[in-house]
Amino acid sequence: MSINKEHDFGTPASTASQLVTLEIDGFQVTVPAGTSVMRAASSIGIDIPKLCATDSIEPFGSCRLCVVQIEGGRGMPASCTTPVSEGLKVITQNQKLAEVRRGVMELYISDHPLDCLTCSSNGDCELQDMAGAVGLREVRYNPVETHLNVVKDESNPYFSFDPSKCIVCSRCVRACEETQGTFALTIDGRGFDSKVSPSQNQAFMDSECVSCGACVQACPTATLIEKSVIDHGQPEHAIVTTCAYCGVGCSFRAEMKGEQVIRMVPHKDGKANHGHSCVKGRFAFGYATHKDRMTKPMIRASIKDAWQEVSWDEAINYAASELKRIQQKYGKDSIGGITSSRCTNEEVYIMQKLIRAGFGNNNVDTCARVCHSPTGYGLKQTFGESSGTQDFDSVMKADVILIIGANPTDGHPVFASLMKKRLREGAKLIIADPREIDLVKTPHVKADYHLKLRPGTNVAFINAFAHVIVTEKLMDEDFVNARCDVASFLKWETFIAQEHNSPEATEAITGIAATEIRAAARLYASANNAAIYYGLGVTEHSQGSTMVIGIANLAMATGNLGRVGVGVNPLRGQNNVQGSCDMGSFPHEFPGYRHVSDGETHQLFENAWQAELSAEPGLRIPNMFEAALDGSFMGLYCEGEDIAQSDPDIQHVHAALRAMECVIVQDIFLNETAKFAHVFLPGSSFLEKNGTFTNAERRISPVRKVMSPLAGYQDWEVTQMLANAMGYPMNYSHPSEIMAEIASLTPTFAGVSYEKIDRLGSIQWPCYDEESEGTPIMHEETFMRDNGKGLFMLTEYVATHERITRKFPLILTTGRILSQYNVGAQTRRTDNVAWHSEDRLEIHLHDAEDRGLKTGDWVGIKSRAGETVLRALISERVQPGVVYTTFHFPESGANVITTDNSDWATNCPEYKVTAVQVSKVSQSSEWQEKYHAFSENQLDLLAQGVHHD
Ligand code: SF4
Ligand code: SF4
Ligand code: SF4
Ligand code: FES
């Protein structure tokens, strides 16, 4: 079976609106001005031979294989670099052209190993295809010197670099520059001596390369090739699906051999990624078949007991009977569930339906509680809808980009590449972040302002920024008058103009020089199009919601909403944070963000679900823990979320889990939470199920089953079995039926269906009816609030309770790294550990010197919540007084030290501000020792009970 490849038009599409008509080989063709002759020909099925051109990068014109003749013109121009013009008559095939092309191919082939039959790219090699296309049968040259003995670079765990096969077409170099924006590759030397390599002739792993795979994708030969293809051979069929890692939501072709994934290839038609990828989605899929995958349901009476493998029926019936027993003993509200942003929309929907209709309460929450719940609150209040306002492509029209508390190159890498492209075109960049993220200075990009604010002072910063705009009259008053609630604006204007909000007055709080804030604010306000992108550095604070409101105020005051190139864009962390919130997984909201007490909505759902529903908001995650410790919340169904690692003040979380009588965990691995569980229901990876994910730009994309579920069921089927065992009937036969129900009950999804998603590739909600193809840009005419007007709200800065003291003189802040993902359960089980195998504590040289620390030393980090030990990394990226770590490894215990402070409106934890002391130590912390012992014991209890067939 041969795989159907995506068509390569040779050069990128032109976006010009003017059309040009020409004739190619006697056929008329009309294309946008600026299109190459090669692309125009390809669009009518005439594929001109090519080697150095591909449609993801700009043409270069080096191989000369694509030559054509133009009637009345001289010579033989390269069709990839020749633009179309009105009335042009092009000839792509004749004797002369064929001879030239054969000559070119002969030169290439004479310095290329002739091992096609044993080469891993056999059947997927453009050089081989072109030799066939030009009819090359023999090579007349016998070169004295060749490159055939050059050594391979196997340093990258995922792809191999064999320079003997390189034709120096520079597609890889251009892909690294244009698509990825890393500039890791160069071509050294001239003529015969020219060769491609990571700069300074380093090995790939020692270079700047971030393993995005763009060069592998672009390479026409087997020079750069996935090791999985070398190991397993060429794939046979492909299925389009969506990456299960971050909120960019890249579209991929899972290229398969039977049920085995050979490689994940970024999909050119993917509207979020346009054929690009990062190391996680592209290469780190091996976890799905890792030996640690759990495939059998298990139960046990107590967490001190060995696990017992049981049948699915037994596990489901036991779980249901335990939940019912607990409800009988402790009351209807004594059980609940936690869904995850890693679940599909359909899984989240039926989970919250089970809890509301089957459990009879609203005790459902999601991990968005601990990341973007303030976004939901702040944007809903001000704009009337709790989502980001733009599509990703909008950034290409932004003139000034303001990034606050986000690290796109690590957290949202494919979007970061697009943003870097725009910055290389000349857009200005303002970064507000305590730490020097990569975008502050990266090849051909340098931030105009890096405002190094102190952790915990975001609101003081945004107020000062807005103060400049208000007092210097840099607002867009026409926009405000036409589109916003003017009374709320006037109040806000008076508030923000007060002296205590000025950059001078807040300088001592934020640590940012007043002159810097003034200059940056003027730059933002003066832009035709200014766009704000923000992340967890905004939300995970005690004033997270206030800061989101402050950002919304700023965008409204400057008229930067409702069109392409502007907007307020939360960069959502996990693949389906947006979707899990949309699907009603908060305790106070039905799907579509409608309050559970709203009479009409309540009635709608009671009728549809044929159940009596509670109108009282249920427990949030932290309230569930509190209630567990006071004995009133005793049963939890947790799907896809690892609360025992990811939630703050982890010792408190562990105590709450221990206090419960039945914890049911549904996951693909025995995660940290499962160590406290009584029922384990094996989950399915994204490769094993159907459904949809919704990314940070509200784009609903298909998730498609490419292999059978290892444990026998897709996750939605497991939830459905539990619902039926609980006595609440569910009878879906496919997730498309669940989506149909969502659409029938949720106005913003009314026009969404699997048929439409398959037809269009993806849909951005709101999508109100059958005709609609979705909404890339929100609030174009009116805001989504009831009266259509944007609402300004006051944002008084209130300092966090978390203060530095003599005992805890440093502020710890946290973040993530490109190669690892969240709690690391997936990426730690891939070769991505080659880049990051442990969490480290970044500390500034001054603070390190004060403590006698050097890189690699073990350091104890102590807060009022607890203590853990990590290795130190001396870094100029953090400012003095601030330390930083990632949280991808459970044994790091980053959440042992984070506190129970949280956002006033949503309870989102204040992960980003913890006062700590750091000192040199020689052994693990007491918590680490205890946790290690507990973990080992749990693995023993697993081994004792597990029967290997
Ligand atoms: S993998 Fe990506 S970053 Fe690395 S060299 Fe290739 S294109 Fe550049
Ligand atoms: S490695 Fe591949 S893409 Fe790069 S120059 Fe060589 S043949 Fe071309
Ligand atoms: S950018 Fe995000 S969605 Fe895209 S491949 Fe990487 S992890 Fe997956
Ligand atoms: S494909 Fe046009 S010059 Fe190489």
mmCIF file of N, CA and C and ligand atoms in Angstrom, residues 161 165-173 187 196 215 218-221 223-224, ligand 2:
data_model
loop_
_atom_site.group_PDB
_atom_site.id
_atom_site.type_symbol
_atom_site.label_atom_id
_atom_site.label_comp_id
_atom_site.label_asym_id
_atom_site.label_seq_id
_atom_site.Cartn_x
_atom_site.Cartn_y
_atom_site.Cartn_z
ATOM 1 N N PHE A 161 21.149 12.287 10.547
ATOM 2 C CA PHE A 161 21.679 13.203 9.527
ATOM 3 C C PHE A 161 22.831 12.505 8.825
ATOM 4 N N LYS A 165 24.254 11.779 1.755
ATOM 5 C CA LYS A 165 23.090 11.814 0.857
ATOM 6 C C LYS A 165 22.633 13.239 0.554
ATOM 7 N N CYS A 166 23.373 14.210 1.079
ATOM 8 C CA CYS A 166 22.939 15.610 0.974
ATOM 9 C C CYS A 166 23.217 16.170 -0.429
ATOM 10 N N ILE A 167 22.235 16.866 -0.984
ATOM 11 C CA ILE A 167 22.425 17.487 -2.299
ATOM 12 C C ILE A 167 22.582 19.013 -2.172
ATOM 13 N N VAL A 168 22.752 19.478 -0.925
ATOM 14 C CA VAL A 168 23.006 20.892 -0.623
ATOM 15 C C VAL A 168 21.963 21.804 -1.294
ATOM 16 N N CYS A 169 20.721 21.410 -1.155
ATOM 17 C CA CYS A 169 19.642 22.211 -1.741
ATOM 18 C C CYS A 169 19.223 23.343 -0.808
ATOM 19 N N SER A 170 19.662 23.264 0.442
ATOM 20 C CA SER A 170 19.412 24.267 1.468
ATOM 21 C C SER A 170 17.950 24.371 1.910
ATOM 22 N N ARG A 171 17.141 23.386 1.549
ATOM 23 C CA ARG A 171 15.756 23.423 2.031
ATOM 24 C C ARG A 171 15.723 23.358 3.552
ATOM 25 N N CYS A 172 16.620 22.564 4.139
ATOM 26 C CA CYS A 172 16.636 22.440 5.606
ATOM 27 C C CYS A 172 17.020 23.774 6.246
ATOM 28 N N VAL A 173 18.016 24.432 5.665
ATOM 29 C CA VAL A 173 18.498 25.698 6.236
ATOM 30 C C VAL A 173 17.375 26.727 6.203
ATOM 31 N N ILE A 187 25.100 26.683 5.629
ATOM 32 C CA ILE A 187 25.857 25.986 4.584
ATOM 33 C C ILE A 187 27.234 26.599 4.578
ATOM 34 N N VAL A 196 26.123 21.225 4.581
ATOM 35 C CA VAL A 196 25.165 21.696 5.571
ATOM 36 C C VAL A 196 25.563 21.173 6.929
ATOM 37 N N CYS A 215 13.264 20.818 9.345
ATOM 38 C CA CYS A 215 14.282 20.498 8.343
ATOM 39 C C CYS A 215 14.090 19.078 7.814
ATOM 40 N N ALA A 218 11.428 19.158 5.345
ATOM 41 C CA ALA A 218 11.767 19.833 4.087
ATOM 42 C C ALA A 218 12.768 19.046 3.244
ATOM 43 N N CYS A 219 13.534 18.164 3.875
ATOM 44 C CA CYS A 219 14.622 17.494 3.144
ATOM 45 C C CYS A 219 14.059 16.564 2.065
ATOM 46 N N PRO A 220 14.527 16.723 0.817
ATOM 47 C CA PRO A 220 13.977 15.899 -0.257
ATOM 48 C C PRO A 220 14.612 14.516 -0.354
ATOM 49 N N THR A 221 15.672 14.280 0.396
ATOM 50 C CA THR A 221 16.375 12.996 0.314
ATOM 51 C C THR A 221 16.352 12.315 1.684
ATOM 52 N N THR A 223 18.745 12.353 3.717
ATOM 53 C CA THR A 223 19.815 12.934 4.528
ATOM 54 C C THR A 223 19.316 13.190 5.943
ATOM 55 N N LEU A 224 18.180 13.873 6.042
ATOM 56 C CA LEU A 224 17.547 14.092 7.338
ATOM 57 C C LEU A 224 16.303 13.226 7.352
HETATM 58 S S1 SF4 B 2 20.120 17.994 4.356
HETATM 59 FE FE1 SF4 B 2 18.467 17.637 2.913
HETATM 60 S S2 SF4 B 2 17.416 19.590 2.802
HETATM 61 FE FE2 SF4 B 2 19.390 19.997 3.697
HETATM 62 S S3 SF4 B 2 20.658 20.596 2.009
HETATM 63 FE FE3 SF4 B 2 20.943 18.399 2.305
HETATM 64 S S4 SF4 B 2 19.458 17.422 0.954
HETATM 65 FE FE4 SF4 B 2 18.881 19.580 1.123
#
